[in-house]
Coordinates of C-alpha atoms and ligand atoms in Angstrom, one line a residue:
X1 CA 4.1 -11.1 14.8
X2 CA 2.2 -13.3 17.2
X3 CA 4.3 -15.3 19.6
X4 CA 3.9 -19.0 19.4
X5 CA 2.6 -20.5 22.7
X6 CA 5.1 -22.7 24.6
X7 CA 3.0 -25.9 24.2
X8 CA 2.2 -25.1 20.6
X9 CA 5.9 -24.6 19.6
X10 CA 7.4 -27.3 17.4
X11 CA 10.2 -27.6 19.9
X12 CA 7.9 -28.9 22.7
X13 CA 5.8 -30.9 20.2
X14 CA 8.9 -32.6 18.9
X15 CA 10.2 -33.5 22.4
X16 CA 6.8 -34.8 23.4
X17 CA 6.5 -36.9 20.3
X18 CA 10.0 -38.4 20.9
X19 CA 9.2 -39.2 24.5
X20 CA 5.9 -40.7 23.7
X21 CA 7.4 -42.8 20.9
X22 CA 10.2 -44.1 23.2
X23 CA 7.7 -44.7 26.0
X24 CA 5.4 -46.7 23.8
X25 CA 8.2 -48.7 22.3
X26 CA 9.7 -49.5 25.8
X27 CA 6.3 -50.4 27.1
X28 CA 5.6 -52.8 24.3
X29 CA 9.0 -54.4 24.6
X30 CA 8.7 -54.4 28.4
X31 CA 5.3 -56.0 28.6
X32 CA 6.2 -58.7 26.0
X33 CA 9.6 -59.4 27.7
X34 CA 8.1 -59.5 31.2
X35 CA 5.3 -61.8 30.1
X36 CA 7.7 -64.2 28.3
X37 CA 10.2 -64.1 31.2
X38 CA 7.5 -64.8 33.7
X39 CA 6.3 -67.7 31.7
X40 CA 9.7 -69.2 31.3
X41 CA 10.7 -68.8 34.9
X42 CA 7.4 -70.3 36.0
X43 CA 7.7 -73.2 33.7
X44 CA 11.3 -73.9 34.7
X45 CA 10.4 -73.7 38.4
X46 CA 7.4 -76.0 38.0
X47 CA 9.2 -78.5 35.8
X48 CA 12.1 -78.8 38.3
X49 CA 9.5 -79.5 41.0
X50 CA 7.6 -82.0 38.9
X51 CA 10.8 -83.9 38.0
X52 CA 11.5 -84.3 41.7
X53 CA 7.9 -85.2 42.5
X54 CA 8.1 -88.0 40.0
X55 CA 11.1 -89.5 41.8
X56 CA 9.3 -89.1 45.1
X57 CA 6.2 -90.7 43.7
X58 CA 8.2 -93.7 42.9
X59 CA 9.8 -94.0 46.4
X60 CA 6.4 -93.5 48.1
X61 CA 4.6 -96.0 45.8
X62 CA 7.4 -98.6 46.7
X63 CA 7.0 -97.9 50.4
X64 CA 3.2 -98.3 50.2
X65 CA 3.2 -101.5 48.2
X66 CA 5.9 -103.2 50.3
X67 CA 5.0 -106.2 52.4
X68 CA 5.8 -105.3 56.0
X69 CA 7.0 -107.6 58.8
X70 CA 6.9 -107.1 62.6
X71 CA 10.5 -105.7 62.6
X72 CA 9.9 -103.4 59.8
X73 CA 9.1 -99.7 60.7
X74 CA 5.4 -98.7 60.2
X75 CA 4.2 -97.2 56.9
X76 CA 4.1 -93.7 58.5
X77 CA 7.6 -94.0 59.8
X78 CA 9.1 -95.1 56.5
X79 CA 7.1 -92.4 54.6
X80 CA 8.4 -89.8 57.0
X81 CA 12.0 -91.0 56.3
X82 CA 11.3 -90.8 52.5
X83 CA 9.9 -87.3 52.9
X84 CA 12.7 -86.0 55.1
X85 CA 15.1 -86.9 52.4
X86 CA 13.2 -84.9 50.0
X87 CA 13.4 -81.5 51.5
X88 CA 14.8 -78.5 49.7
X89 CA 14.5 -74.7 50.0
X90 CA 12.1 -74.2 47.2
X91 CA 9.6 -76.8 48.6
X92 CA 7.8 -75.8 51.7
X93 CA 6.0 -79.0 52.6
X94 CA 5.2 -82.4 51.1
X95 CA 2.3 -84.5 52.3
X96 CA 1.2 -88.1 51.5
X97 CA -2.6 -88.6 51.6
X98 CA -4.2 -92.0 51.2
X99 CA -7.3 -92.6 49.1
X100 CA -9.5 -92.0 52.1
X101 CA -8.2 -88.5 52.3
X102 CA -6.2 -89.3 55.5
X103 CA -2.8 -87.6 55.9
X104 CA -0.2 -90.4 56.1
X105 CA 2.9 -88.2 56.5
X106 CA 4.1 -84.6 56.1
X107 CA 7.7 -83.2 55.6
X108 CA 6.9 -80.3 57.9
X109 CA 8.0 -81.0 61.5
X110 CA 5.5 -78.5 62.9
X111 CA 2.6 -80.2 61.2
X112 CA 3.2 -83.8 62.6
X113 CA 0.0 -83.5 64.6
X114 CA -1.9 -83.5 61.3
X115 CA -0.9 -87.1 60.6
X116 CA -3.8 -89.4 60.7
X117 CA -6.3 -86.6 60.2
X118 CA -8.6 -86.3 57.2
X119 CA -7.8 -83.5 54.8
X120 CA -10.4 -81.5 53.1
X121 CA -8.2 -79.7 50.5
X122 CA -10.3 -79.7 47.2
X123 CA -7.2 -80.1 45.1
X124 CA -6.3 -83.4 46.7
X125 CA -9.8 -84.7 46.6
X126 CA -10.1 -83.8 42.9
X127 CA -6.8 -85.4 42.1
X128 CA -7.7 -88.6 43.9
X129 CA -11.2 -88.8 42.4
X130 CA -10.1 -87.8 38.9
X131 CA -6.9 -89.8 39.1
X132 CA -4.9 -87.0 37.6
X133 CA -2.7 -84.2 38.7
X134 CA -4.1 -80.8 39.9
X135 CA -2.2 -77.6 40.5
X136 CA -2.8 -74.0 41.6
X137 CA -1.1 -70.9 42.8
X138 CA -2.5 -69.6 46.1
X139 CA -1.6 -67.3 49.0
X140 CA -0.4 -69.0 52.2
X141 CA -0.9 -67.7 55.8
X142 CA 1.9 -65.2 55.5
X143 CA 0.4 -63.8 52.3
X144 CA 3.1 -65.2 50.1
X145 CA 2.4 -66.9 46.8
X146 CA 2.8 -70.7 46.8
X147 CA 2.4 -73.2 44.1
X148 CA 0.4 -76.3 45.2
X149 CA 0.4 -79.6 43.3
X150 CA -1.7 -82.7 44.0
X151 CA -0.3 -85.8 42.2
X152 CA -2.2 -89.1 42.4
X153 CA -0.1 -92.3 43.0
X154 CA -1.5 -95.0 40.9
X155 CA -0.9 -98.7 41.2
X156 CA -2.6 -101.4 39.1
X157 CA -5.0 -98.8 37.8
X158 CA -6.1 -97.7 41.3
X159 CA -5.3 -94.5 43.2
X160 CA -3.6 -95.7 46.3
X161 CA -2.5 -92.2 47.6
X162 CA -1.8 -88.7 46.5
X163 CA 1.2 -86.5 46.9
X164 CA 0.5 -82.9 47.9
X165 CA 3.4 -80.4 47.4
X166 CA 3.4 -76.8 48.5
X167 CA 6.4 -75.0 46.7
X168 CA 7.7 -71.5 47.3
X169 CA 7.0 -69.8 43.9
X170 CA 7.4 -66.3 45.5
X171 CA 11.1 -66.4 44.8
X172 CA 10.3 -66.6 41.1
X173 CA 8.0 -63.5 41.3
X174 CA 10.7 -61.8 43.2
X175 CA 13.1 -62.4 40.3
X176 CA 10.6 -61.1 37.8
X177 CA 10.0 -58.0 39.9
X178 CA 13.7 -57.3 40.0
X179 CA 14.0 -57.7 36.3
X180 CA 10.9 -55.4 35.8
X181 CA 12.6 -52.8 38.0
X182 CA 15.8 -52.9 35.9
X183 CA 13.6 -52.5 32.8
X184 CA 11.8 -49.5 34.3
X185 CA 15.1 -47.9 35.3
X186 CA 16.4 -48.4 31.8
X187 CA 13.3 -46.9 30.4
X188 CA 13.6 -43.8 32.6
X189 CA 17.2 -43.5 31.7
X190 CA 16.6 -43.7 28.0
X191 CA 13.7 -41.2 28.3
X192 CA 16.0 -38.7 30.0
X193 CA 18.6 -39.2 27.2
X194 CA 15.7 -38.9 24.6
X195 CA 14.5 -35.6 26.1
X196 CA 17.9 -34.1 25.9
X197 CA 18.5 -35.4 22.4
X198 CA 15.0 -34.4 21.4
X199 CA 15.6 -30.8 22.6
X200 CA 18.9 -30.7 20.7
X201 CA 17.5 -32.2 17.5
X202 CA 14.3 -30.0 17.7
X203 CA 16.6 -27.0 18.0
X204 CA 18.3 -27.8 14.7
X205 CA 14.9 -27.6 13.1
X206 CA 13.3 -24.8 15.0
X207 CA 16.2 -22.5 15.0
X208 CA 16.4 -22.0 11.2
X209 CA 12.6 -21.8 11.2
X210 CA 12.7 -19.1 13.9
X211 CA 15.4 -17.4 11.9
X212 CA 13.3 -17.4 8.8
X213 CA 10.3 -16.1 10.7
X214 CA 12.3 -13.2 11.9
X215 CA 13.6 -12.5 8.5
X216 CA 10.1 -12.7 7.0
X217 CA 9.0 -10.2 9.6
X218 CA 11.9 -7.9 8.8
X219 CA 11.2 -8.2 5.0
X220 CA 7.6 -7.2 5.6
X221 CA 9.0 -4.0 7.2
X222 CA 11.2 -3.5 4.1
X223 CA 14.5 -4.7 5.5
X224 CA 16.1 -7.1 3.0
X225 CA 19.6 -6.9 4.4
X226 CA 19.2 -9.9 6.7
X227 CA 20.2 -13.4 5.6
X228 CA 19.1 -16.7 7.2
X229 CA 22.0 -18.8 8.5
X230 CA 22.3 -22.1 6.7
X231 CA 23.1 -24.7 9.4
X232 CA 23.4 -27.8 7.2
X233 CA 22.9 -29.5 3.9
X234 CA 19.6 -31.1 4.9
X235 CA 16.1 -30.2 3.7
X236 CA 16.0 -27.3 6.2
X237 CA 19.3 -26.1 5.0
X238 CA 17.9 -26.2 1.4
X239 CA 14.9 -24.3 2.6
X240 CA 17.1 -21.7 4.2
X241 CA 19.1 -21.4 1.0
X242 CA 15.9 -21.1 -1.0
X243 CA 14.7 -18.5 1.5
X244 CA 17.8 -16.4 1.0
X245 CA 17.4 -16.8 -2.7
X246 CA 13.9 -15.6 -2.4
X247 CA 15.0 -12.6 -0.3
X248 CA 17.5 -11.6 -3.0
X249 CA 14.9 -12.0 -5.7
X250 CA 12.3 -10.1 -3.7
X251 CA 14.8 -7.3 -3.0
X252 CA 15.6 -7.0 -6.6
X253 CA 12.0 -7.1 -7.6
X254 CA 11.2 -4.6 -4.9
X255 CA 13.9 -2.2 -5.8
X256 CA 13.0 -2.3 -9.5
X257 CA 9.3 -1.8 -8.6
X258 CA 10.3 1.0 -6.3
X259 CA 12.4 2.6 -9.0
X260 CA 9.6 2.2 -11.6
X261 CA 7.2 3.7 -9.0
X262 CA 9.6 6.6 -8.4
X263 CA 9.9 7.2 -12.2
X264 CA 6.2 7.0 -12.6
X265 CA 5.6 9.3 -9.6
X266 CA 8.2 11.8 -10.9
X267 CA 6.6 11.7 -14.4
X268 CA 3.2 12.2 -12.9
X269 CA 4.2 15.0 -10.6
X270 CA 6.2 16.8 -13.3
X271 CA 3.4 16.5 -15.9
X272 CA 1.7 19.8 -16.8
X273 CA -1.4 17.8 -17.3
X274 CA -3.5 16.5 -14.4
X275 CA -3.8 12.7 -14.2
X276 CA -6.4 10.8 -12.2
X277 CA -6.7 7.1 -12.1
X278 CA -9.7 5.2 -10.7
X279 CA -10.4 1.6 -9.7
X280 CA -13.0 -0.5 -11.5
X281 CA -15.8 1.1 -9.5
X282 CA -14.7 4.6 -10.5
X283 CA -13.2 5.6 -7.1
X284 CA -10.1 7.7 -7.3
X285 CA -7.0 5.7 -6.3
X286 CA -4.3 8.0 -7.7
X287 CA -4.2 11.7 -8.5
X288 CA -1.1 13.9 -9.3
X289 CA -0.4 17.3 -7.8
X290 CA -1.2 19.0 -11.0
X291 CA -4.7 17.6 -11.0
X292 CA -5.1 18.5 -7.4
X293 CA -4.1 22.1 -8.2
X294 CA -6.4 22.2 -11.2
X295 CA -9.4 21.0 -9.1
X296 CA -8.3 23.1 -6.1
X297 CA -8.8 20.2 -3.6
X298 CA -6.6 18.5 -1.0
X299 CA -5.7 14.9 -1.8
X300 CA -7.4 13.4 1.2
X301 CA -10.7 14.8 0.1
X302 CA -10.7 13.1 -3.3
X303 CA -9.1 9.7 -2.7
X304 CA -11.7 7.0 -2.8
X305 CA -14.3 9.4 -4.0
X306 CA -16.2 8.7 -7.2
X307 CA -14.4 10.4 -10.1
X308 CA -17.5 11.9 -11.8
X309 CA -18.4 13.7 -8.6
X310 CA -14.8 15.1 -8.1
X311 CA -14.8 16.3 -11.7
X312 CA -18.3 17.9 -11.2
X313 CA -19.8 15.7 -13.9
X314 CA -22.1 13.6 -11.8
X315 CA -25.2 15.4 -13.2
X316 CA -24.4 14.5 -16.8
X317 CA -22.3 11.4 -16.6
X318 CA -22.1 8.1 -14.6
X319 CA -18.9 6.3 -14.4
X320 CA -20.0 3.8 -17.1
X321 CA -20.7 6.8 -19.4
X322 CA -17.2 8.0 -18.9
X323 CA -15.8 4.6 -19.6
X324 CA -17.6 4.7 -23.0
X325 CA -16.7 8.4 -23.6
X326 CA -14.4 8.5 -26.6
X327 CA -14.5 12.3 -27.1
X328 CA -12.9 14.7 -24.6
X329 CA -15.2 16.4 -22.2
X330 CA -14.9 20.2 -21.5
X331 CA -15.4 21.0 -17.9
X332 CA -16.2 24.7 -17.2
X333 CA -15.2 25.9 -13.8
X334 CA -15.4 29.6 -14.8
X335 CA -16.6 32.1 -12.3
X336 CA -18.0 35.5 -13.3
X337 CA -14.6 37.2 -13.2
X338 CA -12.3 34.3 -13.8
X339 CA -12.5 32.0 -16.8
X340 CA -11.3 28.5 -16.1
X341 CA -11.9 25.7 -18.5
X342 CA -10.5 22.1 -18.4
X343 CA -10.5 19.4 -21.0
X344 CA -10.8 15.9 -19.8
X345 CA -9.7 12.9 -21.9
X346 CA -10.6 9.4 -20.8
X347 CA -8.9 6.1 -21.4
X348 CA -10.0 2.8 -20.0
X349 CA -7.7 0.4 -18.3
X350 CA -8.9 -2.9 -19.7
X351 CA -7.9 -6.5 -19.5
X352 CA -7.6 -8.6 -22.6
X353 CA -10.9 -10.2 -21.7
X354 CA -12.5 -6.8 -21.9
X355 CA -13.0 -6.5 -18.2
X356 CA -12.8 -2.8 -17.2
X357 CA -10.2 -2.4 -14.4
X358 CA -10.3 1.4 -14.1
X359 CA -10.2 4.7 -15.9
X360 CA -7.5 7.2 -16.5
X361 CA -8.5 10.8 -16.8
X362 CA -6.1 13.3 -18.2
X363 CA -6.9 17.0 -17.4
X364 CA -5.7 19.8 -19.6
X365 CA -6.1 23.4 -18.8
X366 CA -7.5 25.0 -22.0
X367 CA -8.5 28.3 -20.5
X368 CA -5.8 30.2 -22.4
X369 CA -6.6 28.3 -25.6
X370 CA -10.3 29.1 -25.2
X371 CA -9.5 32.7 -24.4
X372 CA -7.3 33.1 -27.5
X373 CA -10.0 31.4 -29.5
X374 CA -12.7 33.8 -28.2
X375 CA -10.4 36.8 -28.8
X376 CA -9.6 35.6 -32.3
X377 CA -13.3 35.3 -33.1
X378 CA -14.0 38.7 -31.5
X379 CA -11.1 40.2 -33.5
X380 CA -12.3 38.9 -36.8
X381 CA -15.8 40.2 -36.1
X382 CA -14.4 43.5 -34.9
X383 CA -12.2 44.0 -38.0
X384 CA -15.1 43.1 -40.4
X385 CA -17.4 45.4 -38.5
X386 CA -14.9 48.2 -38.5
X387 CA -14.3 47.8 -42.3
X388 CA -17.9 47.3 -43.2
X389 CA -19.1 50.6 -41.6
X390 CA -17.0 53.0 -43.7
X391 CA -17.5 50.7 -46.8
X392 CA -21.3 50.8 -46.5
X393 CA -21.4 54.6 -46.0
X394 CA -19.0 55.0 -49.0
X395 CA -21.2 52.8 -51.1
X396 CA -24.2 54.9 -50.4
X397 CA -22.4 58.1 -51.2
X398 CA -20.9 56.6 -54.4
X399 CA -24.3 55.3 -55.4
X400 CA -25.8 58.8 -54.9
X401 CA -23.0 60.3 -57.0
X402 CA -23.5 57.7 -59.8
X403 CA -27.2 58.4 -59.7
X404 CA -26.5 61.9 -60.8
X405 CA -25.3 63.7 -57.8
X406 CA -21.9 64.1 -59.5
X407 CA -23.5 66.8 -61.6
X408 CA -24.5 68.8 -58.6
X409 CA -21.6 71.2 -58.0
X410 CA -22.5 71.7 -54.3
X411 CA -23.2 68.2 -53.2
X412 CA -20.5 66.3 -55.2
X413 CA -17.4 67.8 -53.5
X414 CA -18.8 67.1 -50.0
X415 CA -19.8 63.5 -51.0
X416 CA -16.3 63.0 -52.4
X417 CA -14.8 64.4 -49.2
X418 CA -16.8 61.9 -47.1
X419 CA -15.6 59.0 -49.2
X420 CA -12.1 60.3 -49.0
X421 CA -12.2 60.5 -45.1
X422 CA -13.7 57.1 -44.9
X423 CA -11.0 55.7 -47.1
X424 CA -8.3 57.4 -45.0
X425 CA -9.9 55.9 -41.9
X426 CA -9.8 52.5 -43.4
X427 CA -6.2 52.9 -44.4
X428 CA -5.4 54.0 -40.8
X429 CA -7.3 51.0 -39.5
X430 CA -5.4 48.6 -41.8
X431 CA -2.1 50.2 -41.0
X432 CA -2.8 50.1 -37.2
X433 CA -3.7 46.4 -37.6
X434 CA -0.6 45.7 -39.6
X435 CA 1.5 47.4 -36.9
X436 CA -0.1 45.3 -34.2
X437 CA 0.3 42.2 -36.2
X438 CA 4.0 43.0 -36.7
X439 CA 4.3 43.5 -33.0
X440 CA 2.5 40.2 -32.3
X441 CA 4.9 38.3 -34.5
X442 CA 7.9 40.4 -33.2
X443 CA 8.8 41.5 -36.7
X444 CA 10.0 44.9 -35.6
X445 CA 13.0 46.5 -34.1
X446 CA 13.2 49.4 -31.7
X447 CA 15.5 52.2 -33.0
X448 CA 16.8 53.0 -29.6
X449 CA 18.3 56.5 -29.0
X450 CA 19.5 58.1 -25.9
X451 CA 17.0 61.0 -25.5
X452 CA 16.4 63.7 -22.9
X453 CA 12.9 62.7 -22.1
X454 CA 12.0 66.2 -20.7
X455 CA 12.8 67.9 -24.0
X456 CA 11.2 65.2 -26.0
X457 CA 8.0 65.4 -24.0
X458 CA 7.8 69.2 -24.1
X459 CA 8.2 69.1 -27.9
X460 CA 5.2 66.8 -28.3
X461 CA 3.0 68.9 -25.9
X462 CA 4.0 72.0 -27.8
X463 CA 2.8 70.5 -31.1
X464 CA -0.6 69.7 -29.5
X465 CA -0.8 73.2 -28.0
X466 CA -0.3 74.8 -31.4
X467 CA -2.8 72.5 -33.1
X468 CA -5.5 72.3 -30.4
X469 CA -9.0 73.1 -31.7
X470 CA -10.6 73.1 -28.2
X471 CA -10.2 75.6 -25.4
X472 CA -8.2 73.4 -23.2
X473 CA -5.6 74.5 -20.6
X474 CA -2.3 72.6 -20.6
X475 CA -0.5 72.3 -17.2
X476 CA 3.0 70.9 -17.2
X477 CA 4.4 69.4 -14.0
X478 CA 7.7 68.4 -15.5
X479 CA 11.1 68.6 -13.7
X480 CA 13.7 70.8 -15.4
X481 CA 15.7 67.8 -16.7
X482 CA 17.5 66.7 -18.6
X483 CA 16.4 63.0 -17.9
X484 CA 18.1 60.7 -20.4
X485 CA 16.2 57.6 -21.4
X486 CA 16.7 54.9 -24.1
X487 CA 13.7 55.1 -26.3
X488 CA 12.6 54.6 -29.9
X489 CA 11.5 58.2 -30.6
X490 CA 9.0 57.4 -33.4
X491 CA 7.3 54.7 -31.4
X492 CA 7.3 56.8 -28.2
X493 CA 5.9 59.8 -30.2
X494 CA 3.1 57.5 -31.4
X495 CA 2.3 56.4 -27.9
X496 CA 2.2 59.9 -26.4
X497 CA 0.3 61.3 -29.4
X498 CA -2.4 58.8 -28.8
X499 CA -2.6 59.4 -25.0
X500 CA -2.8 63.2 -25.5
X501 CA -5.2 63.0 -28.4
X502 CA -7.5 60.8 -26.2
X503 CA -7.3 63.3 -23.4
X504 CA -8.2 66.1 -25.8
X505 CA -10.9 64.1 -27.5
X506 CA -12.7 63.2 -24.2
X507 CA -12.2 66.6 -22.5
X508 CA -14.9 69.3 -22.5
X509 CA -14.2 72.8 -23.6
X510 CA -12.5 74.8 -20.9
X511 CA -11.0 71.7 -19.3
X512 CA -7.5 71.1 -18.1
X513 CA -5.0 68.6 -19.3
X514 CA -2.1 68.0 -16.9
X515 CA 1.3 66.5 -17.8
X516 CA 3.7 65.2 -15.2
X517 CA 7.0 63.4 -15.1
X518 CA 8.1 61.8 -11.8
X519 CA 11.6 60.4 -11.3
X520 CA 11.2 57.2 -9.2
X521 CA 13.8 54.7 -8.1
X522 CA 14.5 52.9 -11.3
X523 CA 11.9 54.4 -13.6
X524 CA 10.3 57.5 -15.0
X525 CA 6.6 57.7 -14.3
X526 CA 4.8 59.8 -16.9
X527 CA 1.1 60.7 -16.6
X528 CA -1.4 62.6 -18.7
X529 CA -4.6 63.6 -16.8
X530 CA -7.8 65.2 -18.0
X531 CA -11.0 66.3 -16.3
X532 CA -13.2 64.9 -19.0
X533 CA -16.0 62.3 -19.0
X534 CA -14.0 59.5 -17.5
X535 CA -14.4 55.8 -17.9
X536 CA -16.7 53.5 -15.8
X537 CA -14.7 51.8 -13.1
X538 CA -15.2 48.3 -14.4
X539 CA -14.0 49.2 -17.9
X540 CA -10.8 51.1 -17.0
X541 CA -8.6 48.0 -17.5
X542 CA -10.2 47.1 -20.8
X543 CA -9.3 50.3 -22.6
X544 CA -6.0 48.7 -23.5
X545 CA -7.8 45.8 -25.3
X546 CA -7.9 45.9 -29.1
X547 CA -11.1 47.6 -30.5
X548 CA -12.3 48.3 -27.0
X549 CA -14.2 51.6 -26.7
X550 CA -15.9 52.6 -23.6
X551 CA -18.6 54.4 -25.5
X552 CA -18.7 52.9 -28.9
X553 CA -21.0 55.3 -30.7
X554 CA -19.2 58.4 -29.4
X555 CA -15.7 57.3 -30.0
X556 CA -16.4 56.0 -33.4
X557 CA -18.0 59.4 -34.2
X558 CA -14.8 60.9 -33.1
X559 CA -13.0 58.9 -35.6
X560 CA -11.2 56.4 -33.3
X561 CA -10.6 52.8 -34.2
X562 CA -10.1 51.6 -30.6
X563 CA -6.6 50.3 -31.4
X564 CA -4.6 53.4 -30.2
X565 CA -4.1 52.3 -26.6
X566 CA -3.6 48.6 -27.6
X567 CA -0.7 49.7 -29.8
X568 CA 0.6 52.0 -27.0
X569 CA 0.6 49.1 -24.5
X570 CA 2.6 46.9 -26.9
X571 CA 5.1 49.6 -27.4
X572 CA 5.5 50.5 -23.8
X573 CA 6.0 46.9 -22.9
X574 CA 8.6 46.6 -25.7
X575 CA 10.4 49.4 -24.0
X576 CA 10.3 47.5 -20.7
X577 CA 7.7 49.7 -19.1
X578 CA 4.1 49.5 -17.8
X579 CA 1.0 51.3 -18.8
X580 CA -2.3 51.7 -16.8
X581 CA -5.1 54.1 -16.3
X582 CA -7.1 55.5 -13.4
X583 CA -10.4 57.1 -13.9
X584 CA -13.5 58.3 -12.2
X585 CA -16.6 58.6 -14.3
X586 CA -17.5 62.3 -14.9
X587 CA -14.4 63.5 -13.1
X588 CA -11.6 62.7 -15.4
X589 CA -9.0 60.1 -16.4
X590 CA -5.2 59.7 -15.8
X591 CA -3.1 57.5 -18.1
X592 CA 0.2 56.5 -16.6
X593 CA 3.2 54.8 -18.2
X594 CA 6.7 54.1 -16.9
X595 CA 10.0 53.8 -18.6
X596 CA 13.2 52.2 -17.3
X597 CA 15.6 54.9 -16.0
X598 CA 18.8 55.0 -14.1
X599 CA 19.9 58.2 -12.4
X600 CA 23.6 57.5 -12.1
X601 CA 24.0 56.5 -15.7
X602 CA 22.2 59.6 -16.8
X603 CA 24.8 61.7 -14.9
X604 CA 27.4 60.6 -17.4
X605 CA 25.5 62.4 -20.1
X606 CA 25.2 65.6 -18.3
Ligands
ATP1 P1 -7.8 55.6 -31.8 O1 -6.9 56.0 -30.7 O2 -7.3 54.3 -32.5 O3 -8.0 56.7 -32.7 P2 -9.6 55.5 -29.7 O4 -9.1 56.7 -29.1 O5 -11.1 55.3 -29.6 O6 -9.2 55.2 -31.2 P3 -8.0 54.2 -27.8 O7 -7.1 55.3 -27.8 O8 -7.4 52.8 -27.7 O9 -9.0 54.2 -29.0 O10 -8.9 54.3 -26.5 C1 -9.8 53.3 -26.2 C2 -11.0 53.8 -25.5 O11 -10.7 54.2 -24.2 C3 -11.6 55.0 -26.1 O12 -12.5 54.7 -27.1 C4 -12.3 55.7 -25.0 O13 -13.6 55.1 -24.8 C5 -11.5 55.3 -23.8 N1 -10.6 56.4 -23.4 C6 -9.2 56.5 -23.7 N2 -8.7 57.6 -23.2 C7 -9.7 58.2 -22.5 C8 -9.8 59.5 -21.8 N3 -8.8 60.2 -21.6 N4 -11.0 59.8 -21.3 C9 -12.1 59.0 -21.5 N5 -12.1 57.8 -22.1 C10 -10.9 57.5 -22.7
MG2 MG1 -7.0 57.1 -29.1

């Protein structure tokens, strides 16, 4: 969070506003008060002077109009007496000037020399000429303010003289100054108090705000534990309460969103289907682990990338196409040796207005399904093919017989023999298929016996040795035994019969067939090797598939159905063992299988 600058803080602003308000109010009051006071003091001062001057005017007029005798003092003398009785500390000097502007008397002792001289003071001249009073405030020699007044003395409608008074108004200004100073001091004092109060009051507002700011910052970081202190019942207190309420609400909302999010995340991550969600422009905003695994890409490589490109569909589809795509799309990631097919279903995230907000892609791995489907199709075609071949050959023989060959004593029995072998072959095929189908649907049970595998194996080999039609040497690398195993004898006989008959079938005259039994840690490893034609490297694994024949024409000619090893594999697996083959083309083949075996347990049966 950015820190608020000192001068920008509400705290300082508040104090400044307070101070300015008080200052302005004090100034307005001060100016008005000072003006009024000055006016009143001035008026009072002047009125008191004027009152006295009016008395003086009367005395002076009397003196000037009096008829004088020889014994009487002169006009100047009696005027001086009048003036001397008129002195006071607020009047500096009083002069009497006749209508010819000559000074008749002055109250100021130092200025007695001026008596008899003409005056040239404008105020006096104006007052005498205009027959009315004139006044002014001027500075005297000592730079003090004085109020001067010229008052004409009128008798019988004629100006006979003028009174000129200089009064000391400076005292009034002094008083005003003193009062102004008191006012300024008061202002300063109240400003000081205002500043302190302002700071305190501002704090009551800024502290909860600062608190709330801190809490908002904490909330942004996911900490909802804090609470704002409520300082009072005012608006800020209400705001703090509302803020606390908001915090609780937010916390609840956040935790419910969080739990929803967790639920969704766990659903998404535990889904066996891949889920991808895009924004309205088709860029991936969410992808679960399953989808990442299916596409074989790290998350950071696909986030924010266009979905069609990530799904490898950018050639055929744009994002808009996918939005309109109702049917699932099959995406084939198969390589030459690894089938891998995904099915993608699309659903649009849409607002009520129809505005497309995004797309959800659900990926489903259908490789197994596809594989099964392909196998099923192959199986059906193989079965029909296997059945059709003997049936067509039978039909031609039967047709020939019906056409009259039955009469031929030489041909008829051989033709009948062919149809008989073909029928037997079909029966064998069908019974093999039935057996496989029973195994597929687990509708069989193993009749387990505890058997000495050595004796059991020798007996089967002996049977083949007696019956063999080829000149093949049998080599037995079998430990003396006994080695007790738990097996279903019939089923195991069928397995070993098939392996040995294959070895004989694909061995040349004069070849060797080698039998071995190896006791390993927890199993018996049995193998049958021949030095016959072998199987091409790439096909070795496939010989355990149903109907698979390495060399179709040859094996069919040898009467095989291609189901023998498939059945063997099912049976060995049912016994809890493994079966595999190793082969080299032209050099021979070895078929291995294992059976579970425990040495110690076997000892008990010794
Ligand atoms: P069936 O056993 O049903 O009579 P089959 O022998 O052809 O028919 P499998 O036993 O399943 O069928 O064997 C499958 C194929 O594996 C054979 O057709 C053959 O091509 C090949 N094969 C099996 N064993 C050998 C072997 N020892 N040498 C060479 N090829 C073999
Ligand atoms: Mg076989």
